[in-house]
Coordinates of C-alpha atoms and ligand atoms in Angstrom, one line a residue:
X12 CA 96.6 88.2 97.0
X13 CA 94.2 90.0 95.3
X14 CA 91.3 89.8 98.0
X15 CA 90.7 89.9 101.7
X16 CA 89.2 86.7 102.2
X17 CA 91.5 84.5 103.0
X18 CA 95.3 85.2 104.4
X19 CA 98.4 83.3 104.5
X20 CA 99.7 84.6 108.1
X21 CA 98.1 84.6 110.7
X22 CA 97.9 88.2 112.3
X23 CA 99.8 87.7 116.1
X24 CA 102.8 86.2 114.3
X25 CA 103.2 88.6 111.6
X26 CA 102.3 91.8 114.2
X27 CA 105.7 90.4 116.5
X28 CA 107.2 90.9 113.2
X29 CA 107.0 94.3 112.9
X30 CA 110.2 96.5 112.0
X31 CA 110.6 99.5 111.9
X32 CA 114.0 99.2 110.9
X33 CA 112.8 98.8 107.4
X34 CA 111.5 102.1 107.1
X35 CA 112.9 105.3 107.0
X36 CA 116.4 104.3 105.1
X37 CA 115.5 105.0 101.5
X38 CA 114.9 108.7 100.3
X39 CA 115.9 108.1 96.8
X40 CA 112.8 106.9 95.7
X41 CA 110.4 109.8 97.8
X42 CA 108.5 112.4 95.7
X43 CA 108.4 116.0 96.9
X44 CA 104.9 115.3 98.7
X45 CA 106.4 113.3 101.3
X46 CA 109.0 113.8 103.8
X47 CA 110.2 111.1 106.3
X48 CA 111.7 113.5 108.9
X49 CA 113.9 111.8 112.4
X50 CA 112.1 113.8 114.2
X51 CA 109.4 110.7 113.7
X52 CA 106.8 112.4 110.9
X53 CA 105.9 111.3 108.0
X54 CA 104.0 113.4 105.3
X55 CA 101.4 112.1 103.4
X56 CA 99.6 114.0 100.7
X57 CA 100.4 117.0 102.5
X58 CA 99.1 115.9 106.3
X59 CA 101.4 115.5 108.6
X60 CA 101.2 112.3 111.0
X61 CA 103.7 110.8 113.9
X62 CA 105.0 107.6 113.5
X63 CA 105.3 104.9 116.0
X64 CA 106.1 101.1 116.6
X65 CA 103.2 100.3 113.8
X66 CA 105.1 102.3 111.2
X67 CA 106.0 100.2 108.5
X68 CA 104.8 102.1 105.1
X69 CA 107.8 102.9 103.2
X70 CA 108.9 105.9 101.2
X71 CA 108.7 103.4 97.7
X72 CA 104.9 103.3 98.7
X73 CA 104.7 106.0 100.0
X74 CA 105.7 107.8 97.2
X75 CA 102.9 106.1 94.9
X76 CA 100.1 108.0 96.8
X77 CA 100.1 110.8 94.9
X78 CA 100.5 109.6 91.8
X79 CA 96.8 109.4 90.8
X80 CA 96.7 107.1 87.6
X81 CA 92.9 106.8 87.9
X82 CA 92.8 110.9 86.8
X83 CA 95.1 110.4 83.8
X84 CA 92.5 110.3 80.9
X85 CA 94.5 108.1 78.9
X86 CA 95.8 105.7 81.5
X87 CA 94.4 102.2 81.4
X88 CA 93.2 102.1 84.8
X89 CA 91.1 105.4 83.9
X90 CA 89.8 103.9 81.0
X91 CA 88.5 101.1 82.4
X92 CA 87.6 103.0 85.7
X93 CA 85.4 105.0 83.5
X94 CA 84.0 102.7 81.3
X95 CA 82.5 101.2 84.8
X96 CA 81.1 103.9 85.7
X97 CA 79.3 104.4 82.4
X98 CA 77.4 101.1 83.4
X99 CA 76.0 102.6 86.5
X100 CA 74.4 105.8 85.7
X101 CA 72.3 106.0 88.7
X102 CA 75.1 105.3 90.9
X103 CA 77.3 107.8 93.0
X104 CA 80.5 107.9 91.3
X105 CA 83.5 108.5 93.9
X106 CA 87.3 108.7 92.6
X107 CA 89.0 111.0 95.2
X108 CA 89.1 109.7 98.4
X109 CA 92.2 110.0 100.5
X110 CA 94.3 106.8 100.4
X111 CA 94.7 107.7 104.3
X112 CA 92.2 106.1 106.6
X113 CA 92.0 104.6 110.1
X114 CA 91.6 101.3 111.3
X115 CA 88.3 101.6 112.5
X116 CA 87.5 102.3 108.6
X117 CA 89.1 99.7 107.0
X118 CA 88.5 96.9 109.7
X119 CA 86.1 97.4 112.3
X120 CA 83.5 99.3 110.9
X121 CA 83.1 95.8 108.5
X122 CA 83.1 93.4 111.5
X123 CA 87.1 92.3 110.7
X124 CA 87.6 90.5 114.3
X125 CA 90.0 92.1 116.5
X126 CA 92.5 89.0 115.5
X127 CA 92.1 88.9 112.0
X128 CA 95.2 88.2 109.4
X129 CA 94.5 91.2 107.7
X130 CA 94.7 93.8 110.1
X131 CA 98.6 92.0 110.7
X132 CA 101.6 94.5 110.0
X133 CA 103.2 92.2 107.8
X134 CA 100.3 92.1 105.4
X135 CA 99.2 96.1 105.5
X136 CA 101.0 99.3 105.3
X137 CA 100.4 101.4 108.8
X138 CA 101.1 105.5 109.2
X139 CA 101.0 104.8 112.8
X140 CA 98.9 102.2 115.1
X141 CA 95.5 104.4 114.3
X142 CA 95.9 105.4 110.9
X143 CA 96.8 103.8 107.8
X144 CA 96.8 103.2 103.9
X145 CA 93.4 101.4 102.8
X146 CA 94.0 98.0 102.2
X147 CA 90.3 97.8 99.9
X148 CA 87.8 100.3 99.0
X149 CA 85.0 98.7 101.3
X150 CA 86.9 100.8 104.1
X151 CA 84.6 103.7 102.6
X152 CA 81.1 101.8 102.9
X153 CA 79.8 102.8 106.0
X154 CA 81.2 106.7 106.2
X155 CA 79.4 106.8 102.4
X156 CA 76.4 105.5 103.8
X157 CA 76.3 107.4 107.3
X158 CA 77.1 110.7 104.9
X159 CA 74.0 109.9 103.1
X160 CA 71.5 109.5 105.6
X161 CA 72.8 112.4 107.5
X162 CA 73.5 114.1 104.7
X163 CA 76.9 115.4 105.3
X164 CA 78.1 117.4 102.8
X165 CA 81.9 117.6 103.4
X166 CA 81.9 114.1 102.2
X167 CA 78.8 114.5 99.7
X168 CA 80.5 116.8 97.7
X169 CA 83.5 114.4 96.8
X170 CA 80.8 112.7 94.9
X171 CA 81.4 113.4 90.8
X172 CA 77.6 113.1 90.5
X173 CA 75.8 113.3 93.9
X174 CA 72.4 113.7 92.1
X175 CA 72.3 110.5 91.0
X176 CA 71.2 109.3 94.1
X177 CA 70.5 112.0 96.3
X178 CA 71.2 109.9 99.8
X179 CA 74.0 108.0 98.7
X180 CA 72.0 104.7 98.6
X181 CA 73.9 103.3 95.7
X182 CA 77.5 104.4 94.6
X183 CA 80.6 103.7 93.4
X184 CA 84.0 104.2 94.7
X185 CA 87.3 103.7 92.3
X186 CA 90.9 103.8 94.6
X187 CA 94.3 103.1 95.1
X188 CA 94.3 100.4 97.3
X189 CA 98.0 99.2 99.3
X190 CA 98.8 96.2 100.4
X191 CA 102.0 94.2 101.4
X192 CA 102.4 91.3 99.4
X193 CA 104.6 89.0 97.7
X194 CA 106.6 89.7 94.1
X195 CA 105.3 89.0 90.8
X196 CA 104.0 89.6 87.2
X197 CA 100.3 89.8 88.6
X198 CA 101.0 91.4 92.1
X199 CA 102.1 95.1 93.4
X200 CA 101.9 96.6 96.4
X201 CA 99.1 99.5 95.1
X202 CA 96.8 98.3 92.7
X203 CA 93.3 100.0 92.3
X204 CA 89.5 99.0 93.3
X205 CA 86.2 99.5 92.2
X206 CA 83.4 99.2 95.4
X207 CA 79.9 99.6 94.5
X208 CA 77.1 99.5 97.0
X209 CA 73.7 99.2 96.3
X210 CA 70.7 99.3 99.1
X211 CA 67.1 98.6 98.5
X212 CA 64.1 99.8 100.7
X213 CA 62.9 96.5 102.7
X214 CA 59.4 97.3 102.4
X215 CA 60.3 98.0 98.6
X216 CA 61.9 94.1 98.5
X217 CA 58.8 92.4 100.4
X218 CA 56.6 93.9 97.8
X219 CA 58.3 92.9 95.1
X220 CA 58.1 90.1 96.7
X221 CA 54.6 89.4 96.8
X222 CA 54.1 90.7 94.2
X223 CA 56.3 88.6 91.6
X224 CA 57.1 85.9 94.3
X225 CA 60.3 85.0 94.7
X226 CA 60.9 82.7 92.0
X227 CA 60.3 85.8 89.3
X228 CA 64.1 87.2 90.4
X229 CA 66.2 84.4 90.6
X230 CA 64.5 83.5 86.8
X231 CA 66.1 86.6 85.9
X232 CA 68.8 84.8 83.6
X233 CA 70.6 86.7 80.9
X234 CA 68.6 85.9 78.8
X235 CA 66.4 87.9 79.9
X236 CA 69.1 90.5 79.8
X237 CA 69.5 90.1 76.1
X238 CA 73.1 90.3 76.8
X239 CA 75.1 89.3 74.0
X240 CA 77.3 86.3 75.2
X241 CA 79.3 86.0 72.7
X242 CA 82.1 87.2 74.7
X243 CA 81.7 85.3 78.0
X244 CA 81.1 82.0 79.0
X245 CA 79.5 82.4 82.5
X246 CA 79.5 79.6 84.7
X247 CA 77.4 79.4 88.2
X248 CA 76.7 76.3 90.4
X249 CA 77.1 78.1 93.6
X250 CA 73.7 77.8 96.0
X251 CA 73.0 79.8 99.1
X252 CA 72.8 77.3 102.0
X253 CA 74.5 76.4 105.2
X254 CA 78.0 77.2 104.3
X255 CA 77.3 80.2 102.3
X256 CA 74.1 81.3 105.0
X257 CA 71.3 84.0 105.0
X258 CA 71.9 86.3 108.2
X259 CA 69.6 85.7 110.9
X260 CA 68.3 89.6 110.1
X261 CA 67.3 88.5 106.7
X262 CA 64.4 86.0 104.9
X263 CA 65.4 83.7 102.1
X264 CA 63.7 85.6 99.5
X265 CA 65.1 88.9 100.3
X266 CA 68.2 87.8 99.8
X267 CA 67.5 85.4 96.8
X268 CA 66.1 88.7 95.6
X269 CA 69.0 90.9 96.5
X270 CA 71.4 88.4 95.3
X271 CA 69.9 88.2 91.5
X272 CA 70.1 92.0 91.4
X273 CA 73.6 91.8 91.8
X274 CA 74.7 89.1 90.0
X275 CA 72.6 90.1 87.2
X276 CA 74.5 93.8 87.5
X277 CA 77.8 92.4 87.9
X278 CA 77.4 89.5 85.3
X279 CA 75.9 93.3 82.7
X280 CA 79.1 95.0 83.5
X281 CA 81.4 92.3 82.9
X282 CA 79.7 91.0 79.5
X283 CA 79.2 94.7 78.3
X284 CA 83.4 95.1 79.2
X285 CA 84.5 91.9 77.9
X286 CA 82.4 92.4 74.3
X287 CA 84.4 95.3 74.0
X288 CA 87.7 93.6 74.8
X289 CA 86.6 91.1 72.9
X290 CA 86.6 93.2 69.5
X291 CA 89.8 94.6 70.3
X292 CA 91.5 91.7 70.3
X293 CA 90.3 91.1 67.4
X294 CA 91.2 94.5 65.7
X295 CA 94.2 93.6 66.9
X296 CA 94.8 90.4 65.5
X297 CA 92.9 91.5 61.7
X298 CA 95.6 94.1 61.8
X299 CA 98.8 92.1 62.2
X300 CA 97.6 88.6 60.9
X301 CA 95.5 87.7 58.3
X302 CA 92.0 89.0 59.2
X303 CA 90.3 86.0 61.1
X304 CA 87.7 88.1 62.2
X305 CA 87.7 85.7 65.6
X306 CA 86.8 87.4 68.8
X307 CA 88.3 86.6 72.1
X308 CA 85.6 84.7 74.1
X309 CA 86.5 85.0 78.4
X310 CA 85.2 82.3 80.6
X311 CA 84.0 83.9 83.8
X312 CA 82.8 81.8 86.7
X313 CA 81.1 82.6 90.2
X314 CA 82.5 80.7 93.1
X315 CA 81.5 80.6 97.0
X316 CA 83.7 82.6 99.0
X317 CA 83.6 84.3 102.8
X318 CA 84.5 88.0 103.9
X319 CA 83.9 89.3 107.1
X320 CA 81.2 92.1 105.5
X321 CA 78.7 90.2 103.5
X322 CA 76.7 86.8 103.9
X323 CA 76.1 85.1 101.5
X324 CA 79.3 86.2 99.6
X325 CA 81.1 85.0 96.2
X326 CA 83.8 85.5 94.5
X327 CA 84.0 86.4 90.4
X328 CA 87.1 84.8 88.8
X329 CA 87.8 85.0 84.8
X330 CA 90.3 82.7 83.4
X331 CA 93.4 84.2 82.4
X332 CA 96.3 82.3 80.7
X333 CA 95.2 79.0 82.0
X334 CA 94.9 79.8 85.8
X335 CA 91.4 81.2 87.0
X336 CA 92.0 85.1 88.7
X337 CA 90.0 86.7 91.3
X338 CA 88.7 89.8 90.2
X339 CA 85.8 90.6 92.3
X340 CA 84.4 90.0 95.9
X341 CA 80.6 90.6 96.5
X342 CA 77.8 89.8 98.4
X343 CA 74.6 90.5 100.6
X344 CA 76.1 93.4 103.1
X345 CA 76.2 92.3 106.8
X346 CA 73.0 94.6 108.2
X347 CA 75.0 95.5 110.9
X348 CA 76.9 98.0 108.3
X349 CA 73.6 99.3 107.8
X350 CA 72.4 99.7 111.1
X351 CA 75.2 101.6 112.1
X352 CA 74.7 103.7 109.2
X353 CA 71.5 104.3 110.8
X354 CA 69.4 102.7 107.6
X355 CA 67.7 99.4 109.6
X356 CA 65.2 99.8 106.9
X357 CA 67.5 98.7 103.9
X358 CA 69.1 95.9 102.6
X359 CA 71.8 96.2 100.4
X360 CA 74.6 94.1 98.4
X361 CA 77.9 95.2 97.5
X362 CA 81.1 94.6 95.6
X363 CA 84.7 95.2 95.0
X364 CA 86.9 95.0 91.7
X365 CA 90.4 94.1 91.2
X366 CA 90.9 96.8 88.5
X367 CA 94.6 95.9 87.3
X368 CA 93.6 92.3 87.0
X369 CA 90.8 93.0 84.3
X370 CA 92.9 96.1 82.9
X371 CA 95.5 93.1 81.8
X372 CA 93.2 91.3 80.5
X373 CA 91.3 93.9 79.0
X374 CA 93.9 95.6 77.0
X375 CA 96.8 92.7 77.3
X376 CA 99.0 94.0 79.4
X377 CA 101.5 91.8 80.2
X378 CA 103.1 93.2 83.3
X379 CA 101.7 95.0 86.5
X380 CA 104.6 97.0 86.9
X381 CA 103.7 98.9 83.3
X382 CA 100.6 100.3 84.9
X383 CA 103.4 102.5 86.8
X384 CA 105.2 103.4 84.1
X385 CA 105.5 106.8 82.8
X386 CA 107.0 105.4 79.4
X387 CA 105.6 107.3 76.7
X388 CA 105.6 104.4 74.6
X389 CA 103.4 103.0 77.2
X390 CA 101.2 106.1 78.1
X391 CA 100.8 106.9 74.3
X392 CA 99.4 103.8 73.6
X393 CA 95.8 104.5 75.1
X394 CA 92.9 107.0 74.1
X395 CA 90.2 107.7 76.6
X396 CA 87.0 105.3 75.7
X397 CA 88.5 103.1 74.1
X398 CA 90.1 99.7 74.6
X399 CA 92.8 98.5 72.0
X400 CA 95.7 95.7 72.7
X401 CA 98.9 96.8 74.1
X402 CA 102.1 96.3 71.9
X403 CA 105.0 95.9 73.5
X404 CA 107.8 98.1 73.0
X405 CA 110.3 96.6 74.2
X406 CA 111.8 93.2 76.3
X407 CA 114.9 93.4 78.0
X408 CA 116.2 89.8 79.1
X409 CA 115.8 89.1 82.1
X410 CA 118.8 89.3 84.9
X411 CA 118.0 86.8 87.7
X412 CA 120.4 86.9 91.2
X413 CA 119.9 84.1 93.6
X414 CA 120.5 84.7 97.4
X415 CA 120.8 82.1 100.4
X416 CA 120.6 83.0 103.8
X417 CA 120.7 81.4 107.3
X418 CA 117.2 82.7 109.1
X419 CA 117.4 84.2 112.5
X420 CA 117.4 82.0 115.5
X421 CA 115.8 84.9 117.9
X422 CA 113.5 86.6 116.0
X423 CA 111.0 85.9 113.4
X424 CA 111.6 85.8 109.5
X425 CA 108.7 87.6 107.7
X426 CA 108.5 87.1 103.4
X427 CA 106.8 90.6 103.1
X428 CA 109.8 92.1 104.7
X429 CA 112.1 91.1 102.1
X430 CA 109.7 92.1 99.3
X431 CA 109.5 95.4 100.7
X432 CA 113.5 95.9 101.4
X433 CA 113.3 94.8 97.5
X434 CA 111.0 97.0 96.2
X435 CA 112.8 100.1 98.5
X436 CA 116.4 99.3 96.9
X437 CA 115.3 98.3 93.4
X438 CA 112.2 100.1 92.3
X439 CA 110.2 98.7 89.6
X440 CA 114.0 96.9 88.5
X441 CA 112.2 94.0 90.2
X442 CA 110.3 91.6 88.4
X443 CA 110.0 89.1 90.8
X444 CA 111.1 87.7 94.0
X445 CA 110.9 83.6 94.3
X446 CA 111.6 80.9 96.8
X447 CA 113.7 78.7 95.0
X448 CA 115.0 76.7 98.4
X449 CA 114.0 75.8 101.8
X450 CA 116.4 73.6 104.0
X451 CA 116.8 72.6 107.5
X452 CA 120.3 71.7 108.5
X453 CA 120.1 68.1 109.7
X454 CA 122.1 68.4 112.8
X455 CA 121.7 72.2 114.0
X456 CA 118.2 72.4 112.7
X457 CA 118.7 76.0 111.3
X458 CA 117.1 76.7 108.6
X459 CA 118.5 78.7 105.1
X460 CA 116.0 79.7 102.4
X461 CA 117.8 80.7 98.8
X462 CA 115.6 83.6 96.6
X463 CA 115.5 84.2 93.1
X464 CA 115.5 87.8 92.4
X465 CA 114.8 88.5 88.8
X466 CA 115.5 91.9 87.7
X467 CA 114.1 93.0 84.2
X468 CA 113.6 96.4 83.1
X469 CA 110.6 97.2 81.0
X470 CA 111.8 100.3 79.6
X471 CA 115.4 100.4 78.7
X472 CA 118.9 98.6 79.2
X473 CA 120.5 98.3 82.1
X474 CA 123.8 97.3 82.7
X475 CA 125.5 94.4 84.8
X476 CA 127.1 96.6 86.6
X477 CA 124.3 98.3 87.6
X478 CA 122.1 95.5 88.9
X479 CA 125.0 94.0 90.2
X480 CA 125.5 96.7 92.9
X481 CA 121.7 97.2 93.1
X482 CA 122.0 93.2 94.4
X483 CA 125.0 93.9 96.2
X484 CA 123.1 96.5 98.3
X485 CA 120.2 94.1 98.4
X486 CA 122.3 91.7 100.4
X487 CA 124.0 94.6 102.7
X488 CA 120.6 95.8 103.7
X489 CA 119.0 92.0 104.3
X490 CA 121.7 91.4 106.6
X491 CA 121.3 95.0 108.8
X492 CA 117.6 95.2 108.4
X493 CA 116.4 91.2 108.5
X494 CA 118.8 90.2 110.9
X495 CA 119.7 86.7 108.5
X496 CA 123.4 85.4 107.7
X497 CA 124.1 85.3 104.1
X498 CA 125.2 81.6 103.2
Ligands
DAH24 N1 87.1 94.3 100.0 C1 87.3 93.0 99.5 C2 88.8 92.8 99.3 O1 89.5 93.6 98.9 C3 86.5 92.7 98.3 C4 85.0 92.7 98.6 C5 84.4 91.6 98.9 C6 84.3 93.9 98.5 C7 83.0 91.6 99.2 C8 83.0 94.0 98.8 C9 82.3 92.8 99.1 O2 82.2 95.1 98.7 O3 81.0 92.8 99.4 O4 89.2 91.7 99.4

């Protein structure tokens, strides 16, 4: 699950699942930066925090937080993480931020109720009961904005470019973001964001307003953009109305007005990327096949969508191998944010962007995992500034390991605990993790669920033996850690 707004647990369930247990076993895959000590610390880009019941981020992820794939120049993730940030010149661009926040951050300081299924242990990765690893970028919007108005300069000077806007009323922050989640070609527990924020003066907006009437913005098609379609098919039906409302602190053309600004933006920034993509593929296929000359053309569409943060909100999707992806949550920010920035005076939209999702796309990459790996037939592939189409180096068949297990009768079975006790004894050996089978025993009602774990390297040959004991532990630990009975 690529975005916040809708879960699949609901957040008291998952929190009685919480278990410590999980954590703290495996030290084979930590990095010198981190330390899981029994004394009950954990070390985290060199800070040093107690752990408690909450405490469920594991060494595997742990270990990810320092490895910074946004500041490697060649990296994908960079690439496209730069080529962004190109499009917003007169943004604030942000791309060290500590990975570390608290909850206040990430959830309350964007109006996330007390009870909601994102805030649930099973779906994020907690330091403690205060303080944990991001789950999106938007955890940054208010401290950016408060830093701006009260011009604080600890947090100022993280900026790349703090002159672009002087008070922080539009930037850009590019992350590691975590998340526990389930096991496949398109999801991994990091993955990175980009959140942009832009705010407008309100007496600016109402006269604009009079002055061009509302009409004159939401005419602003892209056409009048001149932007080049060839590329992308863009596709919008979605209205603002009852079920996708103006706040009550807002008037209909403000945010008719606020709204065109940023789909006109986002709808720039994605054309301008894809055109690019789009000639690489191209490239690409000239150079193999017999030149067709045929660019790749990438239907994009704009859907309704809800996040606790913004009203009206939508979501961008692009269609990718038949099924449509989320790549991008926006809308008009609740003015709450703002008020409590201390700006009453502004209004403001704002977005985040899956960046792995478009990097596949972008420079078809077939597999998350890659992004992670330090290959040099996959690192060497990639120049800064420029986008040209992976070539894969290798495919190792697949090994896939089914395992059936009775669920617990006292306590709670939780998916994400299983994808994480995967992840921590088969590192990026894991392909995916599926539910092949679900069954209730007629006449004792328990209940047995079989998994497909597929193991697949994508970087060398690895022997039978070797994934068989990595499966053979896989079991050992689901039994001590989950509390199931193998079948
Ligand atoms: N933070 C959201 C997520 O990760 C994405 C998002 C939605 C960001 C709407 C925004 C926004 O800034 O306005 O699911």
């Amino acid at each position: 699950m690529l975005l916040l707004s809708v879960r699949k647990t609901t957040g008291l369930a998952a929190r009685l699942l919480l278990r410590p247990a999980v954590i703290h076993r495996t030290a084979a895959l930590s990095t010198s930066c981190i330390r899981h000590k029994d004394s009950g610390k954990i070390e985290v880009l060199g800070s040093t925090y107690t752990t408690d019941k909450w405490t469920n981020a594991t060494s595997a992820i742990l270990s990810k937080t320092g490895r910074d794939l946004l500041h490697q120049p060649s990296h994908p993730l960079a690439i496209l993480k730069e080529m962004i940030f190109a499009e917003f010149p007169t943004f604030v661009h942000y791309d060290s931020l500590s990975p570390v926040v608290n909850t206040y951050q990430n959830f309350d300081s964007l109006g996330f109720a007390k009870d909601h299924p994102g805030r649930a242990a099973s779906d994020t990765y907690y330091i403690n009961a205060d303080t944990l690893l991001r789950t999106h970028t938007s955890a940054h919007q208010l401290e950016l904005l408060a830093a701006g108005k009260q011009s604080n300069k600890g947090i100022l000077a993280q900026a790349r470019n703090a002159q672009a806007a002087p008070a922080n009323e539009r930037f850009l922050v590019a992350a590691d973001v975590y998340r526990r989640d389930e096991i496949d070609a398109s999801h991994y527990p990091v993955f990175h964001q980009m959140e942009g924020v832009c705010t407008f003066s309100r007496a600016e907006v109402r006269e604009h307003l009079c002055r061009e009437a509302a009409a004159s913005a939401t005419a602003a098609t892209t056409d009048a953009l001149n932007l080049d379609m060839s590329a992308a098919q863009l596709l919008d039906t979605t209205q603002i109305g009852d079920t996708n409302p103006v706040q009550p602190e807002h008037t209909a053309g403000e945010v008719e007005f606020v709204a065109a600004h940023m789909k006109r933006t986002m709808n720039s920034m994605v054309v301008h990327i894809l055109t690019k993509a789009s000639a690489a593929a191209a490239a690409a296929t000239d150079s193999t096949q017999v030149s067709s000359g045929a660019a790749t053309q990438f239907p994009v569409r704009w859907i309704d969508a809800f996040f606790p943060f913004t009203s009206p909100s939508w979501e961008m999707e692009v269609l990718f191998r038949g099924d449509w992806l989320e790549i991008c949550g926006c809308g008009v920010m609740k003015q709450a944010i703002l008020d409590d920035a201390g700006m009453p005076d502004r209004i403001g939209w704002a977005f985040g962007f899956g960046l792995e999702r478009l990097a596949m796309l972008l420079f078809g990459v077939p597999d998350i995992r890659l992004f992670w790996s330090t290959d040099p037939r996959f690192v060497g592939q990639f120049s800064p500034g420029q986008i040209n189409t992976f070539r894969p180096f290798s495919r190792h068949p697949p090994c896939p390991k089914d395992v059936s297990f009775w669920l617990p009768a006292d306590t709670e079975f939780h998916e994400n605990d299983l994808m994480d006790l995967v992840r921590e004894t088969a590192g990026d050996l894991v392909e995916g993790v599926k539910l092949i089978d679900l069954f209730t025993h007629p006449k004792t009602s328990k209940t047995s669920r079989c998994y497909r774990i597929n193991y697949c390297s994508m970087d060398r040959n690895v022997k039978h033996e070797e994934i068989n004991a990595i499966q053979d532990k896989v079991r050992d630990r689901i039994v001590s850690q989950l509390g199931v009975t193998l079948r």
